[in-house]
Amino acid sequence: YQKVNDLEKTNYYLDKALAVNPLAKTTFYNKGLYHFQKKEWEMAIFYLEHLSSENLPGINQNTVVRMRLAYSLAMMGKSAMAGNNFESALNYLERSLKTEPSAENLTYLGICYFNLGKKAEAQTQVLKALNMQPEYAPAKAALKMMEDK
């Protein structure tokens, strides 16, 4: 059902599978993908985080788990930032960066630190982003904004 994008039937059968075997890695994997597709980031994190350290059959699945987990964590971080909850955003963004480093999330992390009054740490994170991706315009703009204030 997941392949034909029937998400409700997918969820129904995944719940049944979890009731039979609550430790099935494949079911956790698919349940995480279900919540990812529904943009239910907290639930996606719950399932994918349990798998991120597991060795799943096939390297492709491990890569998908890591990338989707990092994305879900980043989305929660951005949501927290939008609500001016920078401490919570730091937590999500740092976890995302441990899973999958990115210039974008380093820049967001820097912005969080800046909004918490930690200018030196903010600049350090943005400089890491520029080290990773020297022409990343949002990091350049963030650094300039930090230097101007």
mmCIF file of N, CA and C in Angstrom:
data_model
loop_
_atom_site.group_PDB
_atom_site.id
_atom_site.type_symbol
_atom_site.label_atom_id
_atom_site.label_comp_id
_atom_site.label_asym_id
_atom_site.label_seq_id
_atom_site.Cartn_x
_atom_site.Cartn_y
_atom_site.Cartn_z
ATOM 1 N N TYR A 1 0.814 -1.203 0.000
ATOM 2 C CA TYR A 1 0.000 0.000 0.000
ATOM 3 C C TYR A 1 0.856 1.264 0.000
ATOM 4 N N GLN A 2 2.049 1.157 0.585
ATOM 5 C CA GLN A 2 2.920 2.321 0.600
ATOM 6 C C GLN A 2 3.379 2.663 -0.819
ATOM 7 N N LYS A 3 3.637 1.633 -1.615
ATOM 8 C CA LYS A 3 4.110 1.866 -2.982
ATOM 9 C C LYS A 3 3.068 2.569 -3.846
ATOM 10 N N VAL A 4 1.779 2.308 -3.571
ATOM 11 C CA VAL A 4 0.727 2.959 -4.357
ATOM 12 C C VAL A 4 0.195 4.200 -3.637
ATOM 13 N N ASN A 5 0.879 4.603 -2.574
ATOM 14 C CA ASN A 5 0.587 5.829 -1.831
ATOM 15 C C ASN A 5 -0.787 5.818 -1.144
ATOM 16 N N ASP A 6 -1.245 4.631 -0.763
ATOM 17 C CA ASP A 6 -2.471 4.533 0.033
ATOM 18 C C ASP A 6 -2.036 4.558 1.495
ATOM 19 N N LEU A 7 -1.846 5.760 2.013
ATOM 20 C CA LEU A 7 -1.234 5.926 3.326
ATOM 21 C C LEU A 7 -2.094 5.409 4.468
ATOM 22 N N GLU A 8 -3.391 5.534 4.352
ATOM 23 C CA GLU A 8 -4.238 5.071 5.458
ATOM 24 C C GLU A 8 -4.215 3.550 5.568
ATOM 25 N N LYS A 9 -4.266 2.847 4.444
ATOM 26 C CA LYS A 9 -4.164 1.383 4.499
ATOM 27 C C LYS A 9 -2.763 0.972 4.949
ATOM 28 N N THR A 10 -1.765 1.730 4.517
ATOM 29 C CA THR A 10 -0.400 1.469 4.960
ATOM 30 C C THR A 10 -0.329 1.512 6.481
ATOM 31 N N ASN A 11 -0.853 2.574 7.059
ATOM 32 C CA ASN A 11 -0.809 2.740 8.502
ATOM 33 C C ASN A 11 -1.597 1.644 9.213
ATOM 34 N N TYR A 12 -2.744 1.296 8.688
ATOM 35 C CA TYR A 12 -3.578 0.250 9.284
ATOM 36 C C TYR A 12 -2.787 -1.065 9.399
ATOM 37 N N TYR A 13 -2.157 -1.463 8.313
ATOM 38 C CA TYR A 13 -1.429 -2.736 8.321
ATOM 39 C C TYR A 13 -0.117 -2.648 9.106
ATOM 40 N N LEU A 14 0.504 -1.496 9.109
ATOM 41 C CA LEU A 14 1.708 -1.336 9.931
ATOM 42 C C LEU A 14 1.371 -1.440 11.414
ATOM 43 N N ASP A 15 0.255 -0.860 11.826
ATOM 44 C CA ASP A 15 -0.174 -0.981 13.227
ATOM 45 C C ASP A 15 -0.453 -2.432 13.586
ATOM 46 N N LYS A 16 -1.082 -3.172 12.669
ATOM 47 C CA LYS A 16 -1.336 -4.602 12.903
ATOM 48 C C LYS A 16 -0.017 -5.363 13.030
ATOM 49 N N ALA A 17 0.945 -5.032 12.165
ATOM 50 C CA ALA A 17 2.252 -5.703 12.201
ATOM 51 C C ALA A 17 2.971 -5.410 13.517
ATOM 52 N N LEU A 18 2.885 -4.178 13.988
ATOM 53 C CA LEU A 18 3.524 -3.825 15.255
ATOM 54 C C LEU A 18 2.863 -4.539 16.433
ATOM 55 N N ALA A 19 1.554 -4.767 16.341
ATOM 56 C CA ALA A 19 0.858 -5.489 17.408
ATOM 57 C C ALA A 19 1.341 -6.935 17.490
ATOM 58 N N VAL A 20 1.669 -7.511 16.346
ATOM 59 C CA VAL A 20 2.154 -8.890 16.306
ATOM 60 C C VAL A 20 3.617 -8.962 16.729
ATOM 61 N N ASN A 21 4.432 -8.032 16.212
ATOM 62 C CA ASN A 21 5.864 -8.028 16.526
ATOM 63 C C ASN A 21 6.326 -6.583 16.711
ATOM 64 N N PRO A 22 6.284 -6.093 17.956
ATOM 65 C CA PRO A 22 6.636 -4.685 18.198
ATOM 66 C C PRO A 22 8.115 -4.363 18.016
ATOM 67 N N LEU A 23 8.936 -5.343 17.720
ATOM 68 C CA LEU A 23 10.371 -5.095 17.538
ATOM 69 C C LEU A 23 10.837 -5.259 16.093
ATOM 70 N N ALA A 24 9.916 -5.434 15.180
ATOM 71 C CA ALA A 24 10.280 -5.674 13.778
ATOM 72 C C ALA A 24 10.900 -4.420 13.151
ATOM 73 N N LYS A 25 12.161 -4.534 12.776
ATOM 74 C CA LYS A 25 12.876 -3.383 12.210
ATOM 75 C C LYS A 25 12.232 -2.887 10.920
ATOM 76 N N THR A 26 11.797 -3.805 10.070
ATOM 77 C CA THR A 26 11.198 -3.405 8.799
ATOM 78 C C THR A 26 9.909 -2.632 9.030
ATOM 79 N N THR A 27 9.129 -3.049 10.035
ATOM 80 C CA THR A 27 7.889 -2.340 10.338
ATOM 81 C C THR A 27 8.200 -0.952 10.890
ATOM 82 N N PHE A 28 9.202 -0.849 11.753
ATOM 83 C CA PHE A 28 9.615 0.463 12.275
ATOM 84 C C PHE A 28 10.062 1.360 11.121
ATOM 85 N N TYR A 29 10.829 0.798 10.215
ATOM 86 C CA TYR A 29 11.308 1.540 9.048
ATOM 87 C C TYR A 29 10.119 2.093 8.254
ATOM 88 N N ASN A 30 9.164 1.225 7.941
ATOM 89 C CA ASN A 30 8.011 1.652 7.142
ATOM 90 C C ASN A 30 7.096 2.596 7.912
ATOM 91 N N LYS A 31 6.984 2.410 9.205
ATOM 92 C CA LYS A 31 6.177 3.312 10.027
ATOM 93 C C LYS A 31 6.826 4.708 10.041
ATOM 94 N N GLY A 32 8.142 4.752 10.128
ATOM 95 C CA GLY A 32 8.852 6.027 10.044
ATOM 96 C C GLY A 32 8.634 6.710 8.712
ATOM 97 N N LEU A 33 8.678 5.936 7.623
ATOM 98 C CA LEU A 33 8.440 6.505 6.295
ATOM 99 C C LEU A 33 7.007 7.002 6.155
ATOM 100 N N TYR A 34 6.062 6.269 6.740
ATOM 101 C CA TYR A 34 4.660 6.700 6.718
ATOM 102 C C TYR A 34 4.525 8.084 7.359
ATOM 103 N N HIS A 35 5.070 8.228 8.568
ATOM 104 C CA HIS A 35 4.945 9.512 9.262
ATOM 105 C C HIS A 35 5.735 10.608 8.543
ATOM 106 N N PHE A 36 6.848 10.248 7.924
ATOM 107 C CA PHE A 36 7.619 11.210 7.136
ATOM 108 C C PHE A 36 6.752 11.737 5.990
ATOM 109 N N GLN A 37 6.094 10.824 5.281
ATOM 110 C CA GLN A 37 5.241 11.230 4.157
ATOM 111 C C GLN A 37 4.083 12.109 4.626
ATOM 112 N N LYS A 38 3.586 11.872 5.820
ATOM 113 C CA LYS A 38 2.482 12.655 6.363
ATOM 114 C C LYS A 38 2.974 13.970 6.996
ATOM 115 N N LYS A 39 4.277 14.178 7.011
ATOM 116 C CA LYS A 39 4.916 15.345 7.618
ATOM 117 C C LYS A 39 4.612 15.429 9.111
ATOM 118 N N GLU A 40 4.517 14.271 9.717
ATOM 119 C CA GLU A 40 4.340 14.154 11.165
ATOM 120 C C GLU A 40 5.734 13.927 11.749
ATOM 121 N N TRP A 41 6.457 15.035 11.876
ATOM 122 C CA TRP A 41 7.894 14.977 12.147
ATOM 123 C C TRP A 41 8.235 14.294 13.464
ATOM 124 N N GLU A 42 7.497 14.584 14.528
ATOM 125 C CA GLU A 42 7.820 13.976 15.827
ATOM 126 C C GLU A 42 7.681 12.460 15.782
ATOM 127 N N MET A 43 6.630 11.973 15.132
ATOM 128 C CA MET A 43 6.442 10.522 15.030
ATOM 129 C C MET A 43 7.481 9.908 14.090
ATOM 130 N N ALA A 44 7.805 10.601 13.026
ATOM 131 C CA ALA A 44 8.849 10.100 12.122
ATOM 132 C C ALA A 44 10.165 9.965 12.887
ATOM 133 N N ILE A 45 10.474 10.963 13.697
ATOM 134 C CA ILE A 45 11.700 10.924 14.507
ATOM 135 C C ILE A 45 11.666 9.730 15.451
ATOM 136 N N PHE A 46 10.525 9.510 16.108
ATOM 137 C CA PHE A 46 10.401 8.398 17.044
ATOM 138 C C PHE A 46 10.790 7.078 16.381
ATOM 139 N N TYR A 47 10.224 6.795 15.225
ATOM 140 C CA TYR A 47 10.502 5.511 14.565
ATOM 141 C C TYR A 47 11.887 5.476 13.929
ATOM 142 N N LEU A 48 12.267 6.538 13.249
ATOM 143 C CA LEU A 48 13.547 6.538 12.535
ATOM 144 C C LEU A 48 14.739 6.589 13.482
ATOM 145 N N GLU A 49 14.586 7.274 14.602
ATOM 146 C CA GLU A 49 15.695 7.370 15.555
ATOM 147 C C GLU A 49 16.045 6.004 16.128
ATOM 148 N N HIS A 50 15.048 5.172 16.313
ATOM 149 C CA HIS A 50 15.303 3.825 16.823
ATOM 150 C C HIS A 50 16.065 2.973 15.815
ATOM 151 N N LEU A 51 16.001 3.352 14.555
ATOM 152 C CA LEU A 51 16.662 2.569 13.511
ATOM 153 C C LEU A 51 18.001 3.145 13.087
ATOM 154 N N SER A 52 18.274 4.381 13.437
ATOM 155 C CA SER A 52 19.465 5.052 12.892
ATOM 156 C C SER A 52 20.762 4.356 13.279
ATOM 157 N N SER A 53 20.779 3.629 14.383
ATOM 158 C CA SER A 53 21.994 2.928 14.779
ATOM 159 C C SER A 53 21.940 1.444 14.416
ATOM 160 N N GLU A 54 20.836 1.005 13.836
ATOM 161 C CA GLU A 54 20.680 -0.398 13.466
ATOM 162 C C GLU A 54 21.269 -0.652 12.078
ATOM 163 N N ASN A 55 21.686 -1.863 11.870
ATOM 164 C CA ASN A 55 22.103 -2.276 10.538
ATOM 165 C C ASN A 55 20.913 -2.930 9.863
ATOM 166 N N LEU A 56 20.336 -2.218 8.938
ATOM 167 C CA LEU A 56 19.199 -2.741 8.193
ATOM 168 C C LEU A 56 19.699 -3.448 6.949
ATOM 169 N N PRO A 57 18.914 -4.380 6.427
ATOM 170 C CA PRO A 57 19.344 -5.046 5.198
ATOM 171 C C PRO A 57 19.488 -4.029 4.069
ATOM 172 N N GLY A 58 20.629 -3.949 3.501
ATOM 173 C CA GLY A 58 20.864 -3.048 2.368
ATOM 174 C C GLY A 58 21.306 -1.670 2.810
ATOM 175 N N ILE A 59 22.391 -1.192 2.270
ATOM 176 C CA ILE A 59 22.928 0.114 2.656
ATOM 177 C C ILE A 59 21.985 1.243 2.271
ATOM 178 N N ASN A 60 21.196 1.065 1.225
ATOM 179 C CA ASN A 60 20.280 2.109 0.785
ATOM 180 C C ASN A 60 19.277 2.460 1.884
ATOM 181 N N GLN A 61 18.759 1.443 2.578
ATOM 182 C CA GLN A 61 17.807 1.720 3.653
ATOM 183 C C GLN A 61 18.477 2.507 4.779
ATOM 184 N N ASN A 62 19.711 2.171 5.109
ATOM 185 C CA ASN A 62 20.416 2.913 6.156
ATOM 186 C C ASN A 62 20.574 4.379 5.763
ATOM 187 N N THR A 63 20.881 4.634 4.515
ATOM 188 C CA THR A 63 21.029 6.004 4.022
ATOM 189 C C THR A 63 19.695 6.739 4.073
ATOM 190 N N VAL A 64 18.625 6.080 3.669
ATOM 191 C CA VAL A 64 17.295 6.687 3.688
ATOM 192 C C VAL A 64 16.897 7.027 5.123
ATOM 193 N N VAL A 65 17.130 6.108 6.045
ATOM 194 C CA VAL A 65 16.800 6.352 7.453
ATOM 195 C C VAL A 65 17.552 7.574 7.957
ATOM 196 N N ARG A 66 18.853 7.630 7.719
ATOM 197 C CA ARG A 66 19.675 8.732 8.201
ATOM 198 C C ARG A 66 19.222 10.064 7.601
ATOM 199 N N MET A 67 18.990 10.106 6.305
ATOM 200 C CA MET A 67 18.607 11.346 5.642
ATOM 201 C C MET A 67 17.220 11.821 6.081
ATOM 202 N N ARG A 68 16.276 10.903 6.201
ATOM 203 C CA ARG A 68 14.922 11.297 6.601
ATOM 204 C C ARG A 68 14.871 11.667 8.079
ATOM 205 N N LEU A 69 15.672 11.011 8.881
ATOM 206 C CA LEU A 69 15.745 11.383 10.291
ATOM 207 C C LEU A 69 16.314 12.796 10.424
ATOM 208 N N ALA A 70 17.401 13.070 9.719
ATOM 209 C CA ALA A 70 18.015 14.401 9.761
ATOM 210 C C ALA A 70 17.025 15.468 9.290
ATOM 211 N N TYR A 71 16.293 15.180 8.242
ATOM 212 C CA TYR A 71 15.325 16.135 7.708
ATOM 213 C C TYR A 71 14.196 16.377 8.715
ATOM 214 N N SER A 72 13.685 15.309 9.321
ATOM 215 C CA SER A 72 12.606 15.438 10.305
ATOM 216 C C SER A 72 13.064 16.262 11.506
ATOM 217 N N LEU A 73 14.280 16.001 11.980
ATOM 218 C CA LEU A 73 14.830 16.777 13.093
ATOM 219 C C LEU A 73 14.984 18.246 12.708
ATOM 220 N N ALA A 74 15.463 18.497 11.498
ATOM 221 C CA ALA A 74 15.624 19.882 11.025
ATOM 222 C C ALA A 74 14.268 20.585 10.927
ATOM 223 N N MET A 75 13.246 19.880 10.470
ATOM 224 C CA MET A 75 11.918 20.480 10.370
ATOM 225 C C MET A 75 11.378 20.845 11.750
ATOM 226 N N MET A 76 11.627 19.998 12.739
ATOM 227 C CA MET A 76 11.210 20.319 14.105
ATOM 228 C C MET A 76 11.995 21.527 14.622
ATOM 229 N N GLY A 77 13.281 21.601 14.276
ATOM 230 C CA GLY A 77 14.101 22.740 14.668
ATOM 231 C C GLY A 77 13.596 24.036 14.055
ATOM 232 N N LYS A 78 13.261 24.000 12.780
ATOM 233 C CA LYS A 78 12.748 25.191 12.101
ATOM 234 C C LYS A 78 11.400 25.612 12.688
ATOM 235 N N SER A 79 10.588 24.635 13.019
ATOM 236 C CA SER A 79 9.296 24.929 13.638
ATOM 237 C C SER A 79 9.493 25.604 14.998
ATOM 238 N N ALA A 80 10.430 25.097 15.774
ATOM 239 C CA ALA A 80 10.721 25.706 17.080
ATOM 240 C C ALA A 80 11.250 27.126 16.899
ATOM 241 N N MET A 81 12.085 27.332 15.889
ATOM 242 C CA MET A 81 12.592 28.677 15.610
ATOM 243 C C MET A 81 11.448 29.628 15.263
ATOM 244 N N ALA A 82 10.509 29.150 14.462
ATOM 245 C CA ALA A 82 9.375 29.982 14.056
ATOM 246 C C ALA A 82 8.554 30.412 15.275
ATOM 247 N N GLY A 83 8.566 29.592 16.310
ATOM 248 C CA GLY A 83 7.873 29.938 17.543
ATOM 249 C C GLY A 83 8.769 30.621 18.555
ATOM 250 N N ASN A 84 9.941 31.056 18.117
ATOM 251 C CA ASN A 84 10.930 31.720 18.980
ATOM 252 C C ASN A 84 11.381 30.850 20.155
ATOM 253 N N ASN A 85 11.319 29.549 19.989
ATOM 254 C CA ASN A 85 11.787 28.621 21.012
ATOM 255 C C ASN A 85 13.181 28.139 20.588
ATOM 256 N N PHE A 86 14.160 29.010 20.784
ATOM 257 C CA PHE A 86 15.495 28.756 20.265
ATOM 258 C C PHE A 86 16.234 27.650 21.010
ATOM 259 N N GLU A 87 15.955 27.463 22.289
ATOM 260 C CA GLU A 87 16.584 26.371 23.052
ATOM 261 C C GLU A 87 16.154 25.018 22.474
ATOM 262 N N SER A 88 14.869 24.873 22.229
ATOM 263 C CA SER A 88 14.358 23.631 21.643
ATOM 264 C C SER A 88 14.908 23.444 20.229
ATOM 265 N N ALA A 89 14.961 24.526 19.485
ATOM 266 C CA ALA A 89 15.496 24.460 18.124
ATOM 267 C C ALA A 89 16.944 23.983 18.129
ATOM 268 N N LEU A 90 17.730 24.473 19.094
ATOM 269 C CA LEU A 90 19.125 24.020 19.211
ATOM 270 C C LEU A 90 19.201 22.514 19.359
ATOM 271 N N ASN A 91 18.365 21.968 20.215
ATOM 272 C CA ASN A 91 18.354 20.528 20.448
ATOM 273 C C ASN A 91 18.086 19.754 19.155
ATOM 274 N N TYR A 92 17.036 20.135 18.453
ATOM 275 C CA TYR A 92 16.700 19.435 17.213
ATOM 276 C C TYR A 92 17.780 19.602 16.149
ATOM 277 N N LEU A 93 18.283 20.825 15.996
ATOM 278 C CA LEU A 93 19.287 21.075 14.957
ATOM 279 C C LEU A 93 20.601 20.370 15.257
ATOM 280 N N GLU A 94 21.010 20.337 16.516
ATOM 281 C CA GLU A 94 22.241 19.622 16.865
ATOM 282 C C GLU A 94 22.095 18.126 16.604
ATOM 283 N N ARG A 95 20.934 17.567 16.915
ATOM 284 C CA ARG A 95 20.695 16.149 16.631
ATOM 285 C C ARG A 95 20.681 15.890 15.132
ATOM 286 N N SER A 96 20.115 16.816 14.381
ATOM 287 C CA SER A 96 20.092 16.682 12.924
ATOM 288 C C SER A 96 21.512 16.695 12.362
ATOM 289 N N LEU A 97 22.330 17.602 12.877
ATOM 290 C CA LEU A 97 23.711 17.718 12.390
ATOM 291 C C LEU A 97 24.545 16.489 12.727
ATOM 292 N N LYS A 98 24.266 15.855 13.865
ATOM 293 C CA LYS A 98 24.977 14.614 14.206
ATOM 294 C C LYS A 98 24.599 13.490 13.256
ATOM 295 N N THR A 99 23.375 13.551 12.742
ATOM 296 C CA THR A 99 22.876 12.519 11.839
ATOM 297 C C THR A 99 23.367 12.749 10.421
ATOM 298 N N GLU A 100 23.306 13.997 9.994
ATOM 299 C CA GLU A 100 23.671 14.345 8.612
ATOM 300 C C GLU A 100 24.095 15.810 8.565
ATOM 301 N N PRO A 101 25.395 16.092 8.549
ATOM 302 C CA PRO A 101 25.861 17.490 8.534
ATOM 303 C C PRO A 101 25.387 18.239 7.280
ATOM 304 N N SER A 102 25.020 19.516 7.480
ATOM 305 C CA SER A 102 24.632 20.336 6.331
ATOM 306 C C SER A 102 24.910 21.802 6.637
ATOM 307 N N ALA A 103 25.260 22.537 5.604
ATOM 308 C CA ALA A 103 25.506 23.973 5.744
ATOM 309 C C ALA A 103 24.232 24.694 6.163
ATOM 310 N N GLU A 104 23.100 24.259 5.663
ATOM 311 C CA GLU A 104 21.827 24.892 6.005
ATOM 312 C C GLU A 104 21.562 24.797 7.509
ATOM 313 N N ASN A 105 21.710 23.605 8.072
ATOM 314 C CA ASN A 105 21.414 23.438 9.496
ATOM 315 C C ASN A 105 22.464 24.096 10.385
ATOM 316 N N LEU A 106 23.708 24.160 9.937
ATOM 317 C CA LEU A 106 24.713 24.907 10.695
ATOM 318 C C LEU A 106 24.357 26.390 10.736
ATOM 319 N N THR A 107 23.841 26.893 9.628
ATOM 320 C CA THR A 107 23.423 28.294 9.567
ATOM 321 C C THR A 107 22.247 28.542 10.513
ATOM 322 N N TYR A 108 21.267 27.665 10.473
ATOM 323 C CA TYR A 108 20.133 27.795 11.396
ATOM 324 C C TYR A 108 20.595 27.707 12.853
ATOM 325 N N LEU A 109 21.528 26.822 13.117
ATOM 326 C CA LEU A 109 22.065 26.686 14.474
ATOM 327 C C LEU A 109 22.718 28.001 14.904
ATOM 328 N N GLY A 110 23.487 28.588 13.991
ATOM 329 C CA GLY A 110 24.109 29.878 14.277
ATOM 330 C C GLY A 110 23.079 30.957 14.579
ATOM 331 N N ILE A 111 22.001 30.963 13.822
ATOM 332 C CA ILE A 111 20.938 31.954 14.045
ATOM 333 C C ILE A 111 20.296 31.744 15.421
ATOM 334 N N CYS A 112 20.122 30.489 15.801
ATOM 335 C CA CYS A 112 19.574 30.200 17.146
ATOM 336 C C CYS A 112 20.494 30.758 18.225
ATOM 337 N N TYR A 113 21.782 30.446 18.111
ATOM 338 C CA TYR A 113 22.736 30.958 19.109
ATOM 339 C C TYR A 113 22.713 32.480 19.154
ATOM 340 N N PHE A 114 22.640 33.108 17.992
ATOM 341 C CA PHE A 114 22.617 34.567 17.938
ATOM 342 C C PHE A 114 21.397 35.112 18.681
ATOM 343 N N ASN A 115 20.244 34.482 18.460
ATOM 344 C CA ASN A 115 19.018 34.925 19.127
ATOM 345 C C ASN A 115 19.037 34.650 20.620
ATOM 346 N N LEU A 116 19.914 33.777 21.058
ATOM 347 C CA LEU A 116 20.075 33.506 22.489
ATOM 348 C C LEU A 116 21.173 34.375 23.104
ATOM 349 N N GLY A 117 21.708 35.308 22.301
ATOM 350 C CA GLY A 117 22.723 36.227 22.799
ATOM 351 C C GLY A 117 24.125 35.650 22.825
ATOM 352 N N LYS A 118 24.359 34.556 22.113
ATOM 353 C CA LYS A 118 25.673 33.910 22.086
ATOM 354 C C LYS A 118 26.322 34.154 20.722
ATOM 355 N N LYS A 119 26.770 35.397 20.545
ATOM 356 C CA LYS A 119 27.270 35.838 19.237
ATOM 357 C C LYS A 119 28.493 35.047 18.778
ATOM 358 N N ALA A 120 29.450 34.798 19.658
ATOM 359 C CA ALA A 120 30.668 34.077 19.256
ATOM 360 C C ALA A 120 30.335 32.671 18.771
ATOM 361 N N GLU A 121 29.483 31.968 19.516
ATOM 362 C CA GLU A 121 29.083 30.613 19.112
ATOM 363 C C GLU A 121 28.293 30.659 17.808
ATOM 364 N N ALA A 122 27.470 31.685 17.657
ATOM 365 C CA ALA A 122 26.681 31.858 16.438
ATOM 366 C C ALA A 122 27.600 31.989 15.223
ATOM 367 N N GLN A 123 28.595 32.857 15.352
ATOM 368 C CA GLN A 123 29.523 33.061 14.237
ATOM 369 C C GLN A 123 30.326 31.793 13.944
ATOM 370 N N THR A 124 30.700 31.061 14.991
ATOM 371 C CA THR A 124 31.436 29.806 14.798
ATOM 372 C C THR A 124 30.632 28.835 13.941
ATOM 373 N N GLN A 125 29.341 28.703 14.234
ATOM 374 C CA GLN A 125 28.510 27.764 13.480
ATOM 375 C C GLN A 125 28.343 28.202 12.025
ATOM 376 N N VAL A 126 28.147 29.493 11.819
ATOM 377 C CA VAL A 126 27.979 29.996 10.455
ATOM 378 C C VAL A 126 29.290 29.855 9.675
ATOM 379 N N LEU A 127 30.412 30.071 10.336
ATOM 380 C CA LEU A 127 31.706 29.869 9.662
ATOM 381 C C LEU A 127 31.919 28.399 9.296
ATOM 382 N N LYS A 128 31.434 27.492 10.134
ATOM 383 C CA LYS A 128 31.489 26.058 9.797
ATOM 384 C C LYS A 128 30.663 25.785 8.543
ATOM 385 N N ALA A 129 29.509 26.438 8.449
ATOM 386 C CA ALA A 129 28.657 26.279 7.260
ATOM 387 C C ALA A 129 29.393 26.758 6.018
ATOM 388 N N LEU A 130 30.065 27.909 6.140
ATOM 389 C CA LEU A 130 30.804 28.450 4.994
ATOM 390 C C LEU A 130 32.031 27.613 4.667
ATOM 391 N N ASN A 131 32.602 26.990 5.656
ATOM 392 C CA ASN A 131 33.726 26.086 5.410
ATOM 393 C C ASN A 131 33.241 24.861 4.618
ATOM 394 N N MET A 132 32.057 24.422 4.940
ATOM 395 C CA MET A 132 31.477 23.265 4.262
ATOM 396 C C MET A 132 31.026 23.621 2.851
ATOM 397 N N GLN A 133 30.463 24.832 2.707
ATOM 398 C CA GLN A 133 29.906 25.279 1.431
ATOM 399 C C GLN A 133 30.212 26.769 1.273
ATOM 400 N N PRO A 134 31.395 27.108 0.750
ATOM 401 C CA PRO A 134 31.877 28.499 0.732
ATOM 402 C C PRO A 134 30.962 29.522 0.065
ATOM 403 N N GLU A 135 30.164 29.128 -0.873
ATOM 404 C CA GLU A 135 29.307 30.088 -1.580
ATOM 405 C C GLU A 135 27.865 30.046 -1.092
ATOM 406 N N TYR A 136 27.609 29.464 0.071
ATOM 407 C CA TYR A 136 26.238 29.345 0.589
ATOM 408 C C TYR A 136 25.733 30.720 1.022
ATOM 409 N N ALA A 137 24.874 31.311 0.191
ATOM 410 C CA ALA A 137 24.407 32.684 0.381
ATOM 411 C C ALA A 137 23.710 32.920 1.728
ATOM 412 N N PRO A 138 22.835 32.023 2.194
ATOM 413 C CA PRO A 138 22.209 32.289 3.500
ATOM 414 C C PRO A 138 23.222 32.391 4.644
ATOM 415 N N ALA A 139 24.279 31.597 4.598
ATOM 416 C CA ALA A 139 25.311 31.682 5.645
ATOM 417 C C ALA A 139 26.059 33.005 5.536
ATOM 418 N N LYS A 140 26.361 33.426 4.315
ATOM 419 C CA LYS A 140 27.026 34.717 4.127
ATOM 420 C C LYS A 140 26.168 35.853 4.667
ATOM 421 N N ALA A 141 24.861 35.792 4.374
ATOM 422 C CA ALA A 141 23.953 36.842 4.847
ATOM 423 C C ALA A 141 23.851 36.811 6.382
ATOM 424 N N ALA A 142 23.788 35.626 6.959
ATOM 425 C CA ALA A 142 23.697 35.514 8.422
ATOM 426 C C ALA A 142 24.951 36.068 9.081
ATOM 427 N N LEU A 143 26.104 35.752 8.531
ATOM 428 C CA LEU A 143 27.362 36.247 9.083
ATOM 429 C C LEU A 143 27.436 37.770 8.998
ATOM 430 N N LYS A 144 27.023 38.321 7.876
ATOM 431 C CA LYS A 144 27.024 39.773 7.724
ATOM 432 C C LYS A 144 26.074 40.420 8.741
ATOM 433 N N MET A 145 24.903 39.838 8.920
ATOM 434 C CA MET A 145 23.939 40.363 9.883
ATOM 435 C C MET A 145 24.529 40.307 11.293
ATOM 436 N N MET A 146 25.217 39.240 11.615
ATOM 437 C CA MET A 146 25.821 39.099 12.942
ATOM 438 C C MET A 146 26.941 40.110 13.167
ATOM 439 N N GLU A 147 27.715 40.361 12.125
ATOM 440 C CA GLU A 147 28.811 41.318 12.225
ATOM 441 C C GLU A 147 28.304 42.749 12.344
ATOM 442 N N ASP A 148 27.153 43.019 11.718
ATOM 443 C CA ASP A 148 26.588 44.373 11.738
ATOM 444 C C ASP A 148 25.932 44.714 13.074
ATOM 445 N N LYS A 149 25.608 43.698 13.886
ATOM 446 C CA LYS A 149 24.915 43.966 15.164
ATOM 447 C C LYS A 149 25.837 43.833 16.338
#
